[in-house]
Amino acid sequence: MQMKATVPITTAQLRSACSQCNLLELCLPFGMDEQEIQRLDELVGTRRKVKRQQPLYRAGDPFEAIYAIRVGWFKTDVVLEDGREQVTGFQMTGEMLGLDGISTETHSCNAIALEDSEVCVISYSRLEELSREFEGLQHQFHKVMSREIVRDHGVMMLLGSMRAEERLAAFLLNLSQRFTARGFSGVDFHLRMTRDEIGSYLGLKLETVSRAFSRFQEEGMVEVQQKHVRLVDLPQLRKLIQHPVGR
Amino acid sequence: MQMKATVPITTAQLRSACSQCNLLELCLPFGMDEQEIQRLDELVGTRRKVKRQQPLYRAGDPFEAIYAIRVGWFKTDVVLEDGREQVTGFQMTGEMLGLDGISTETHSCNAIALEDSEVCVISYSRLEELSREFEGLQHQFHKVMSREIVRDHGVMMLLGSMRAEERLAAFLLNLSQRFTARGFSGVDFHLRMTRDEIGSYLGLKLETVSRAFSRFQEEGMVEVQQKHVRLVDLPQLRKLIQHPVGR
DNA sequence: ACCCGTGTTTGACGTGCGTCAACGTAGCCT
DNA sequence: AGGCTACGTTGACGCACGTCAAACACGGGT
C-alpha cells in the first residue's frame, strides 16, 4: 500500500550526499575526518520522499535500512491490539529513524510523516560494514543509539512522575532546544503535530493538552495560536519543571 | 564512596569466562562461533561484585565499561533535581547495563543492586575494537541496544496508555517470560523489588500497586504473599491487557 | 526472644485528569 | 463565497488514582 518513492541517486545529487550535507554535525558522520566522510557517500545509496501522513515504515515491515531525516518531521508510534496508540517520539531534521528494527530484523513501530519529508536511506548491512572499517563512524552510530536510550528514559520520567503542565513544559522546552540546535528560533515555532498526538506522546488527553496551553497563555508564559507557539518566558517554563506544584 | 570491588580474573575463573558461560544465548556472544567466542574471553577482563543497595554506577560517573549481569538483580533509575525518582528498568541475569553512558561518555542514570550481585565488566573501548573485528559480535551488540530501545517503547505504551491493573499485569507477564527464558519457573517467583520501586517503574504509587495485587488475588488470578508471587491464571492476565476495562 | 526499622496492606477521603458535549476556527474543495 | 471536514477550545461532571493515616508483617541485630 505504501508508496516506496525510492529514487536512485544521480551524480548531481551525490554531491549533496554526506560530504556536502549541512546536517553533518547532527548526523552520523559527526567526528569523522574529511577523507572518511568522502567514503561515507557510499553509504547513502538512495533518498526517499514521504508525503504527509504516509508511513516511512510500518510495524511488521522487514528491517533493511535506517533513515536520516533530511527535511521534514515524523512521529513514531506503537499500536496495541485494541487500537490504543502511543506516540513514542517526534523526529526532525538530522535525527535518525528505524533503530527499533535492528533487534528483531522487523520494525516494531510505525514511522509516519507529519509533513512532506525526505530521508536518506542508509542500508544497514552497509552501515555495519563501514563501521567495522571506520572507528569514528562506529562510535558515532553507537552514540546515536545510546542517545535514543537516554531520551527514552527522559520520556519515562515525564510519563511516570510529572504532572500535566510539567509534561507540556518539558515538551516545549525540548522542542525549543532542538530548534535552536538547528539554527531556528527556539522561542517561536510551528508545531507539526496535533493536540491529540502531543497528548498521546505525553500520556494525556487532547483536552488536557489544550487546557494546559490555555493556562500557560493566561500566566503569560506562552502565546499560542493553534499550531503556532511563542515561548515568552523560558525561565518560568524551566522553573515549572523543577518546582512542580506550589513548592 | 562506592566500593569498586573489582577482582582481577584468575586462571581458574577464566574458564568460566564467556566461552564457558552458561548465559551464552542471552548475552553478547550469541551468534558467534566457538572459535570467536574463545577470543571473546579477552573482553571480560574483570568481574565485580556489588552488594545489595550498592550502586554499580551512578549518574555522572564517567563511562568506561558496560556490564553483563552474571548473578543478581539491578534497578536503573533517573532522579530529578527536586528528588523525584523514576525507575527506568529492572535487570536480571544475562542482561546488559550501562548502555546509557555511551552517548555522553557519562552515565545518565543510577544502577543499583537489588540483591548481592555479580557482573562481568566489559571494557567499552575493547568491545568497540573487537566488534570491528567480529561481525557477529558487532551485530549482537547492536541488537542488544536496539532491544533496549524497543523495550523502552513498550514501557512508554504502558505509562502513557494503560490503567493501573493493566500495567501491573503487563509487568508480571514480562517477569514471567524473562524467568521462563532463563529456565526458572515463570509462574512462581520472588520479587526482588519493593512495591515502591514497582510503583515508580509503573508510574503508580505503592498503595495503588498493593491494591492491584490484592484485587488480582481476590479475582483468583494471582497468589501474593509479600514478595512471593504465583501466577495462577496467565490467560486471564493476558486478557486483562488486551481488553482493558469491561469491554 | 525481643525490639526496631523497613516494607506492606487497607480504609477514608481528595483531586487531577478523563469523559462527554457543545461550540469555535481554519484550511480546502467546489 | 459557502460549506465541509479536521482540529482546537471550553465547560460541567465523574472517576481512577493519589494522599494521608493507622495497623500489620517480617527479618536482622543484640
Coordinates of C-alpha atoms (C1' of nucleotides) in Angstrom, one line a residue:
Chain A
M1 CA 0.0 0.0 0.0
Q2 CA 2.7 2.4 0.9
M3 CA 4.4 4.2 -2.0
K4 CA 8.1 3.4 -2.0
A5 CA 9.2 6.6 -3.6
T6 CA 12.8 5.4 -3.6
V7 CA 14.9 7.4 -6.1
P8 CA 18.2 6.2 -7.3
I9 CA 20.8 8.8 -6.6
T10 CA 22.2 10.8 -9.6
T11 CA 25.7 12.2 -9.9
A12 CA 24.4 15.7 -9.3
Q13 CA 22.6 14.6 -6.1
L14 CA 25.6 12.7 -4.9
R15 CA 27.4 16.0 -4.4
S16 CA 24.9 16.7 -1.7
A17 CA 25.5 13.3 -0.1
C18 CA 27.1 13.2 3.4
S19 CA 30.3 15.0 2.4
Q20 CA 28.3 18.0 1.3
C21 CA 25.5 17.8 3.7
N22 CA 24.9 20.7 6.1
L23 CA 23.5 18.3 8.7
L24 CA 26.9 16.9 9.3
E25 CA 27.2 17.7 13.0
L26 CA 23.8 16.4 13.8
C27 CA 24.0 13.2 11.8
L28 CA 26.0 10.0 11.6
P29 CA 29.3 11.3 10.2
F30 CA 30.0 13.6 13.1
G31 CA 33.5 13.2 14.3
M32 CA 34.9 11.6 11.2
D33 CA 37.6 13.3 9.2
E34 CA 37.0 14.7 5.7
Q35 CA 38.6 11.8 3.9
E36 CA 36.5 9.3 5.8
I37 CA 33.3 11.3 5.1
Q38 CA 34.1 11.1 1.4
R39 CA 33.9 7.4 1.7
L40 CA 30.7 7.7 3.6
D41 CA 28.9 8.8 0.5
E42 CA 28.8 5.2 -0.5
L43 CA 26.5 4.7 2.5
V44 CA 23.6 6.7 1.4
G45 CA 22.5 4.9 -1.8
T46 CA 19.1 6.5 -2.1
R47 CA 16.8 9.2 -0.9
R48 CA 13.2 8.8 -0.3
K49 CA 10.4 11.3 -0.2
V50 CA 7.5 10.6 2.1
K51 CA 4.2 12.6 1.8
R52 CA 2.4 13.9 4.8
Q53 CA 0.5 11.2 6.7
Q54 CA 2.3 8.5 4.8
P55 CA 4.4 5.8 6.5
L56 CA 8.2 5.6 6.1
Y57 CA 7.8 2.1 7.5
R58 CA 5.2 0.2 9.5
A59 CA 5.4 -2.2 12.4
G60 CA 6.0 -5.6 10.9
D61 CA 7.9 -4.4 7.9
P62 CA 11.2 -6.2 7.4
F63 CA 14.1 -4.1 8.5
E64 CA 16.7 -3.2 5.9
A65 CA 17.8 0.3 6.5
I66 CA 17.9 3.1 9.0
Y67 CA 16.9 6.6 7.9
A68 CA 18.3 10.1 8.5
I69 CA 15.8 12.9 8.1
R70 CA 16.9 15.5 5.6
V71 CA 13.8 17.6 5.7
G72 CA 10.5 17.3 7.5
W73 CA 9.0 15.8 10.6
F74 CA 7.9 12.3 11.6
K75 CA 6.2 10.7 14.5
T76 CA 6.8 7.1 15.7
D77 CA 4.1 5.2 17.4
V78 CA 3.2 1.8 18.8
V79 CA -0.3 0.4 18.5
L80 CA -1.9 -2.1 20.8
E81 CA -4.2 -4.9 19.6
D82 CA -7.2 -3.0 21.0
G83 CA -6.3 0.1 18.9
R84 CA -4.7 2.2 21.6
E85 CA -1.9 4.2 20.2
Q86 CA 1.2 5.5 21.9
V87 CA 3.3 8.1 20.2
T88 CA 6.9 7.2 21.2
G89 CA 8.6 10.2 19.6
F90 CA 8.7 13.1 17.2
Q91 CA 11.7 13.3 14.9
M92 CA 13.0 16.3 13.0
T93 CA 15.8 17.1 10.6
G94 CA 19.1 15.4 11.3
E95 CA 17.5 12.7 13.5
M96 CA 17.6 9.0 12.9
L97 CA 14.7 6.6 12.4
G98 CA 14.5 2.9 12.3
L99 CA 16.8 1.8 15.1
D100 CA 13.9 -0.2 16.6
G101 CA 14.2 -2.7 13.6
I102 CA 17.7 -4.0 14.4
S103 CA 16.8 -6.2 17.3
T104 CA 14.3 -8.5 15.5
E105 CA 15.0 -7.6 11.9
T106 CA 11.4 -6.3 11.8
H107 CA 10.2 -2.8 12.6
S108 CA 8.4 -2.7 15.8
C109 CA 6.7 0.7 15.4
N110 CA 5.3 2.9 12.7
A111 CA 7.1 6.0 11.4
I112 CA 4.6 8.5 9.9
A113 CA 5.5 11.7 8.2
L114 CA 3.9 14.8 9.8
E115 CA 4.6 16.9 6.7
D116 CA 6.1 16.2 3.3
S117 CA 9.5 14.9 4.1
E118 CA 12.7 13.5 2.7
V119 CA 15.1 11.0 4.3
C120 CA 18.4 9.5 3.5
V121 CA 18.2 5.7 3.2
I122 CA 21.1 4.1 5.0
S123 CA 21.5 0.4 4.2
Y124 CA 22.0 -1.3 7.5
S125 CA 24.3 -4.0 6.2
R126 CA 26.4 -1.4 4.5
L127 CA 26.5 0.7 7.7
E128 CA 27.7 -2.3 9.7
E129 CA 30.4 -3.0 7.1
L130 CA 31.6 0.6 7.0
S131 CA 31.5 1.0 10.8
R132 CA 33.8 -2.1 11.1
E133 CA 36.2 -0.1 8.9
F134 CA 35.8 3.4 10.4
E135 CA 36.2 3.7 14.1
G136 CA 34.6 7.2 14.0
L137 CA 31.5 6.0 12.3
Q138 CA 31.1 3.1 14.6
H139 CA 31.5 5.3 17.6
Q140 CA 29.0 7.9 16.3
F141 CA 26.5 5.2 15.5
H142 CA 26.7 3.8 19.0
K143 CA 26.3 7.2 20.4
V144 CA 23.2 7.8 18.3
M145 CA 21.6 4.6 19.7
S146 CA 22.7 5.4 23.2
R147 CA 21.3 8.9 22.9
E148 CA 17.9 7.3 21.9
I149 CA 18.0 5.2 25.1
V150 CA 18.8 8.2 27.3
R151 CA 16.0 10.1 25.6
D152 CA 13.6 7.3 26.2
H153 CA 14.5 7.4 29.9
G154 CA 13.6 11.0 30.0
V155 CA 10.2 10.3 28.5
M156 CA 9.7 7.6 31.1
M157 CA 10.4 10.2 33.8
L158 CA 8.0 12.5 32.2
L159 CA 5.2 9.9 31.9
G160 CA 5.8 8.3 35.2
S161 CA 6.5 11.2 37.5
M162 CA 5.3 14.5 36.1
R163 CA 2.0 16.3 36.1
A164 CA 0.2 17.5 33.0
E165 CA 1.6 21.0 32.9
E166 CA 5.1 19.9 33.7
R167 CA 4.9 17.4 30.9
L168 CA 3.8 20.0 28.4
A169 CA 6.5 22.5 29.6
A170 CA 9.2 19.8 29.3
F171 CA 7.9 19.0 25.8
L172 CA 8.0 22.7 24.7
L173 CA 11.5 23.2 26.2
N174 CA 12.7 20.1 24.4
L175 CA 11.4 21.3 21.1
S176 CA 12.9 24.7 21.8
Q177 CA 16.3 23.3 22.3
R178 CA 16.1 21.1 19.2
F179 CA 15.1 24.1 17.0
T180 CA 17.9 26.2 18.5
A181 CA 20.4 23.4 17.8
R182 CA 19.4 23.6 14.1
G183 CA 19.7 27.4 13.9
F184 CA 15.9 28.1 14.0
S185 CA 14.2 30.2 16.6
G186 CA 13.8 28.4 19.8
V187 CA 11.1 30.6 21.1
D188 CA 8.8 31.0 18.1
F189 CA 7.9 27.9 16.1
H190 CA 5.2 25.9 14.4
L191 CA 4.0 22.6 15.8
R192 CA 3.8 19.9 13.2
M193 CA 1.6 17.6 15.4
T194 CA -2.0 17.8 16.6
R195 CA -3.1 18.2 20.2
D196 CA -4.1 14.6 20.0
E197 CA -0.6 13.5 19.0
I198 CA 1.0 15.6 21.7
G199 CA -1.4 14.1 24.2
S200 CA -0.6 10.6 23.1
Y201 CA 3.2 11.3 23.5
L202 CA 2.7 12.9 26.9
G203 CA 0.2 10.4 28.2
L204 CA -2.6 13.0 28.3
K205 CA -5.9 13.5 26.5
L206 CA -6.1 16.2 23.9
E207 CA -8.4 18.3 26.1
T208 CA -5.8 18.3 28.9
V209 CA -3.1 19.4 26.5
S210 CA -5.4 22.2 25.2
R211 CA -6.2 23.3 28.7
A212 CA -2.5 23.3 29.7
F213 CA -1.7 25.5 26.7
S214 CA -4.5 27.9 27.7
R215 CA -3.2 28.1 31.3
F216 CA 0.3 28.9 30.0
Q217 CA -1.2 31.6 28.0
E218 CA -3.1 33.0 30.9
E219 CA 0.0 33.0 33.0
G220 CA 1.8 34.9 30.3
M221 CA 4.4 32.2 29.7
V222 CA 3.4 31.2 26.2
E223 CA 1.5 32.7 23.3
V224 CA -0.4 30.0 21.4
Q225 CA -2.5 30.3 18.3
Q226 CA -3.4 26.9 17.0
K227 CA -0.2 25.3 15.9
H228 CA 1.9 28.5 16.3
V229 CA 3.7 28.8 19.6
R230 CA 5.8 31.6 21.1
L231 CA 7.7 30.9 24.3
V232 CA 7.6 34.3 26.1
D233 CA 9.0 33.2 29.4
L234 CA 11.6 30.4 29.2
P235 CA 12.9 30.7 32.7
Q236 CA 9.4 30.4 34.1
L237 CA 8.8 27.3 32.0
R238 CA 12.0 25.8 33.3
K239 CA 11.0 26.6 36.9
L240 CA 7.7 24.8 36.3
I241 CA 9.6 21.5 35.8
Q242 CA 11.9 21.9 38.7
H243 CA 9.4 23.1 41.2
P244 CA 6.3 21.1 40.3
V245 CA 3.2 22.3 42.3
G246 CA 3.3 25.3 44.6
R247 CA 6.5 24.4 46.3
Chain B
M1 CA 32.0 6.4 48.1
Q2 CA 31.1 3.3 46.1
M3 CA 33.2 0.3 46.7
K4 CA 34.8 -0.8 43.5
A5 CA 35.1 -4.5 44.2
T6 CA 36.8 -5.2 41.0
V7 CA 38.7 -8.5 41.1
P8 CA 41.4 -9.4 38.6
I9 CA 40.5 -12.6 36.9
T10 CA 42.4 -15.7 37.8
T11 CA 43.3 -18.6 35.5
A12 CA 40.6 -20.7 37.2
Q13 CA 38.0 -18.1 36.8
L14 CA 38.9 -17.5 33.2
R15 CA 37.5 -20.9 32.4
S16 CA 34.1 -19.6 33.3
A17 CA 34.6 -16.5 31.1
C18 CA 32.4 -16.2 28.0
S19 CA 33.5 -19.4 26.4
Q20 CA 32.4 -21.4 29.4
C21 CA 29.5 -19.3 30.5
N22 CA 26.0 -20.7 30.5
L23 CA 24.4 -17.4 29.8
L24 CA 25.8 -17.5 26.3
E25 CA 22.5 -17.4 24.5
L26 CA 21.3 -14.4 26.5
C27 CA 24.4 -12.4 26.4
L28 CA 26.7 -10.7 23.9
P29 CA 28.4 -13.6 22.3
F30 CA 25.2 -15.0 21.0
G31 CA 25.5 -16.0 17.3
M32 CA 29.3 -16.1 17.3
D33 CA 31.1 -19.4 16.5
E34 CA 33.1 -21.3 19.1
Q35 CA 36.5 -20.0 17.9
E36 CA 35.4 -16.4 18.0
I37 CA 34.0 -16.8 21.5
Q38 CA 37.3 -18.1 22.7
R39 CA 38.8 -14.8 21.6
L40 CA 36.0 -13.0 23.4
D41 CA 37.4 -14.1 26.7
E42 CA 39.8 -11.2 26.3
L43 CA 36.8 -8.9 26.5
V44 CA 35.8 -9.6 30.1
G45 CA 38.9 -8.5 32.0
T46 CA 37.3 -8.4 35.4
R47 CA 34.3 -9.3 37.4
R48 CA 32.7 -7.1 40.0
K49 CA 30.6 -8.0 43.0
V50 CA 28.0 -5.5 44.1
K51 CA 26.3 -5.7 47.4
R52 CA 22.6 -5.2 47.9
Q53 CA 21.6 -1.5 47.7
Q54 CA 25.0 -0.5 46.4
P55 CA 25.5 1.2 43.1
L56 CA 27.2 -0.4 40.2
Y57 CA 27.5 3.1 38.8
R58 CA 25.8 6.5 39.4
A59 CA 24.6 9.2 37.2
G60 CA 27.5 11.5 36.5
D61 CA 30.1 8.7 36.7
P62 CA 32.5 8.6 33.7
F63 CA 31.6 5.9 31.3
E64 CA 34.2 3.2 30.7
A65 CA 32.5 -0.1 30.6
I66 CA 29.2 -1.9 30.1
Y67 CA 28.2 -4.7 32.3
A68 CA 26.6 -8.1 31.8
I69 CA 24.8 -9.4 34.9
R70 CA 26.1 -12.9 35.9
V71 CA 24.0 -13.2 39.0
G72 CA 21.6 -10.9 40.8
W73 CA 19.2 -8.1 40.1
F74 CA 19.5 -4.4 39.5
K75 CA 17.3 -1.4 39.0
T76 CA 18.2 1.6 37.0
D77 CA 16.7 5.0 37.9
V78 CA 16.8 8.6 37.0
V79 CA 16.4 11.3 39.6
L80 CA 15.1 14.8 39.1
E81 CA 16.6 17.9 40.9
D82 CA 13.6 18.0 43.2
G83 CA 14.2 14.4 44.3
R84 CA 11.5 12.7 42.3
E85 CA 12.8 9.3 41.2
Q86 CA 11.8 7.3 38.1
V87 CA 12.8 3.6 37.9
T88 CA 13.6 3.0 34.2
G89 CA 14.1 -0.7 34.4
F90 CA 14.8 -3.9 36.3
Q91 CA 17.6 -6.0 35.0
M92 CA 18.3 -9.7 35.7
T93 CA 20.9 -12.3 34.9
G94 CA 22.2 -12.1 31.3
E95 CA 21.0 -8.6 30.8
M96 CA 23.2 -5.6 30.0
L97 CA 23.8 -2.4 31.9
G98 CA 25.5 0.8 31.2
L99 CA 24.4 1.5 27.6
D100 CA 23.1 4.9 28.6
G101 CA 26.7 6.0 29.2
I102 CA 27.9 5.7 25.6
S103 CA 26.2 8.9 24.3
T104 CA 27.8 11.4 26.6
E105 CA 30.6 9.3 28.0
T106 CA 29.0 9.8 31.3
H107 CA 26.3 7.7 32.9
S108 CA 22.9 9.3 32.9
C109 CA 21.2 7.0 35.4
N110 CA 22.0 5.0 38.5
A111 CA 22.3 1.3 38.5
I112 CA 21.6 -0.2 42.0
A113 CA 21.8 -3.8 43.0
L114 CA 18.6 -5.2 44.4
E115 CA 20.4 -8.1 45.9
D116 CA 24.0 -9.2 46.2
S117 CA 25.1 -9.5 42.6
E118 CA 28.0 -10.0 40.2
V119 CA 28.6 -8.5 36.8
C120 CA 31.1 -9.0 34.0
V121 CA 32.9 -5.8 33.3
I122 CA 33.2 -5.3 29.6
S123 CA 35.6 -2.5 28.6
Y124 CA 33.8 -0.4 26.1
S125 CA 36.9 0.5 24.1
R126 CA 37.8 -3.2 24.0
L127 CA 34.3 -4.0 22.8
E128 CA 34.4 -1.5 20.0
E129 CA 37.8 -2.9 18.9
L130 CA 36.6 -6.5 18.9
S131 CA 33.3 -5.7 17.3
R132 CA 35.2 -4.1 14.4
E133 CA 36.9 -7.5 14.1
F134 CA 34.0 -9.8 14.6
E135 CA 30.9 -9.2 12.6
G136 CA 28.8 -11.5 14.9
L137 CA 29.8 -9.6 18.0
Q138 CA 29.1 -6.3 16.3
H139 CA 25.7 -7.4 15.2
Q140 CA 24.8 -8.9 18.5
F141 CA 25.8 -5.7 20.3
H142 CA 23.6 -3.6 18.0
K143 CA 20.8 -6.0 18.7
V144 CA 21.2 -5.6 22.4
M145 CA 21.0 -1.8 22.1
S146 CA 18.0 -1.9 19.7
R147 CA 16.2 -4.3 22.0
E148 CA 16.6 -1.8 24.8
I149 CA 15.0 0.9 22.6
V150 CA 12.1 -1.4 21.7
R151 CA 11.7 -2.3 25.4
D152 CA 11.6 1.4 26.3
H153 CA 8.8 1.9 23.7
G154 CA 6.9 -0.8 25.5
V155 CA 7.3 1.0 28.8
M156 CA 6.1 4.2 27.2
M157 CA 3.0 2.4 26.0
L158 CA 2.5 1.1 29.5
L159 CA 3.0 4.5 31.2
G160 CA 1.1 6.5 28.6
S161 CA -1.9 4.4 27.7
M162 CA -2.6 1.7 30.3
R163 CA -4.5 1.7 33.5
A164 CA -3.1 0.6 36.9
E165 CA -4.1 -3.0 36.7
E166 CA -3.1 -3.4 33.1
R167 CA 0.3 -2.0 34.0
L168 CA 0.8 -4.5 36.8
A169 CA -0.4 -7.4 34.7
A170 CA 2.0 -6.4 31.9
F171 CA 4.8 -6.1 34.4
L172 CA 4.1 -9.6 35.9
L173 CA 3.8 -11.2 32.5
N174 CA 7.1 -9.6 31.4
L175 CA 8.8 -11.0 34.5
S176 CA 7.2 -14.4 33.9
Q177 CA 8.6 -14.5 30.4
R178 CA 12.1 -13.5 31.4
F179 CA 12.2 -16.1 34.2
T180 CA 11.0 -18.7 31.8
A181 CA 13.7 -17.8 29.2
R182 CA 16.3 -18.5 31.9
G183 CA 14.9 -21.9 32.9
F184 CA 13.2 -20.7 36.1
S185 CA 9.5 -21.0 36.8
G186 CA 7.5 -18.4 35.1
V187 CA 4.5 -18.7 37.4
D188 CA 6.1 -18.9 40.8
F189 CA 8.8 -16.4 41.7
H190 CA 10.2 -14.0 44.1
L191 CA 10.1 -10.2 43.5
R192 CA 13.4 -8.5 44.2
M193 CA 12.0 -5.0 44.3
T194 CA 9.7 -3.2 46.7
R195 CA 6.1 -2.0 46.0
D196 CA 7.5 1.4 45.9
E197 CA 10.0 0.5 43.2
I198 CA 7.4 -1.3 41.2
G199 CA 5.2 1.7 41.5
S200 CA 7.9 4.1 40.4
Y201 CA 8.6 1.9 37.3
L202 CA 4.9 1.7 36.5
G203 CA 4.1 5.3 37.2
L204 CA 1.9 4.4 40.2
K205 CA 2.0 4.9 44.0
L206 CA 2.9 2.0 46.1
E207 CA -0.6 1.9 47.6
T208 CA -2.0 1.5 44.1
V209 CA 0.4 -1.3 43.3
S210 CA -0.6 -3.0 46.6
R211 CA -4.3 -2.7 45.9
A212 CA -3.9 -4.0 42.4
F213 CA -2.1 -7.1 43.8
S214 CA -4.9 -7.5 46.3
R215 CA -7.6 -7.3 43.5
F216 CA -5.7 -9.9 41.4
Q217 CA -5.7 -12.1 44.4
E218 CA -9.4 -11.7 45.0
E219 CA -10.1 -12.5 41.4
G220 CA -8.1 -15.6 41.7
M221 CA -5.5 -14.7 39.1
V222 CA -2.5 -14.4 41.4
E223 CA -1.5 -15.5 44.8
V224 CA 0.7 -13.0 46.6
Q225 CA 2.4 -13.2 49.9
Q226 CA 4.7 -10.2 50.3
K227 CA 7.4 -10.6 47.7
H228 CA 6.4 -14.1 46.7
V229 CA 4.1 -14.3 43.6
R230 CA 2.3 -17.2 42.0
L231 CA 0.6 -16.5 38.7
V232 CA -2.4 -18.8 38.8
D233 CA -4.2 -17.7 35.7
L234 CA -1.9 -16.5 33.0
P235 CA -4.5 -16.4 30.2
Q236 CA -6.7 -14.1 32.4
L237 CA -3.8 -11.8 33.0
R238 CA -3.1 -11.6 29.3
K239 CA -6.8 -10.9 28.6
L240 CA -6.6 -8.0 31.1
I241 CA -4.1 -6.2 28.9
Q242 CA -5.9 -6.7 25.6
H243 CA -9.3 -5.9 26.8
P244 CA -8.7 -3.2 29.3
V245 CA -11.9 -2.3 31.3
G246 CA -15.2 -4.0 30.8
R247 CA -15.0 -4.2 27.1
Chain C
dA1 C1' 13.2 -13.8 72.5
dC2 C1' 12.7 -9.3 72.0
dC3 C1' 12.8 -4.9 69.6
dC4 C1' 13.2 -1.9 65.9
dG5 C1' 13.2 -0.5 61.2
dT6 C1' 11.5 -1.2 56.8
dG7 C1' 8.1 -2.7 53.9
dT8 C1' 3.0 -3.9 53.1
dT9 C1' -1.9 -3.7 53.5
dT10 C1' -6.2 -1.4 54.0
dG11 C1' -9.5 2.3 54.7
dA12 C1' -11.4 7.1 54.2
dC13 C1' -11.2 10.9 51.6
dG14 C1' -9.4 14.4 48.0
dT15 C1' -8.2 15.8 43.4
dG16 C1' -6.1 15.9 38.7
dC17 C1' -7.2 14.5 34.7
dG18 C1' -10.6 11.9 31.7
dT19 C1' -15.2 12.0 29.6
dC20 C1' -18.8 13.9 27.3
dA21 C1' -20.7 17.5 24.8
dA22 C1' -21.2 21.9 22.6
dC23 C1' -19.2 25.4 20.1
dG24 C1' -15.4 27.9 17.6
dT25 C1' -11.7 28.2 14.0
dA26 C1' -9.1 27.4 9.9
dG27 C1' -7.9 25.4 5.6
dC28 C1' -9.6 23.1 1.5
dC29 C1' -12.8 22.0 -2.3
dT30 C1' -16.3 23.2 -5.4
Chain D
dA1 C1' -18.5 32.9 -1.2
dG2 C1' -20.2 28.9 1.1
dG3 C1' -20.0 24.6 3.1
dC4 C1' -17.4 20.6 4.5
dT5 C1' -14.1 18.4 7.5
dA6 C1' -10.4 18.2 10.7
dC7 C1' -8.7 20.3 14.6
dG8 C1' -9.0 23.1 18.8
dT9 C1' -11.2 25.2 22.9
dT10 C1' -14.1 25.4 26.9
dG11 C1' -17.4 23.9 30.5
dA12 C1' -19.7 20.5 33.6
dC13 C1' -19.2 16.4 35.8
dG14 C1' -17.2 11.8 37.2
dC15 C1' -13.8 8.5 38.4
dA16 C1' -9.2 6.3 38.9
dC17 C1' -5.7 7.0 41.3
dG18 C1' -3.2 9.9 44.9
dT19 C1' -2.9 11.3 49.7
dC20 C1' -3.0 10.6 54.5
dA21 C1' -3.2 7.7 58.3
dA22 C1' -3.3 3.5 61.1
dA23 C1' -2.3 -1.2 61.7
dC24 C1' 0.2 -5.2 60.4
dA25 C1' 4.2 -8.5 58.8
dC26 C1' 8.7 -9.7 58.6
dG27 C1' 13.7 -10.1 59.1
dG28 C1' 18.1 -8.7 61.3
dG29 C1' 20.7 -7.4 65.3
dT30 C1' 21.6 -7.5 70.0

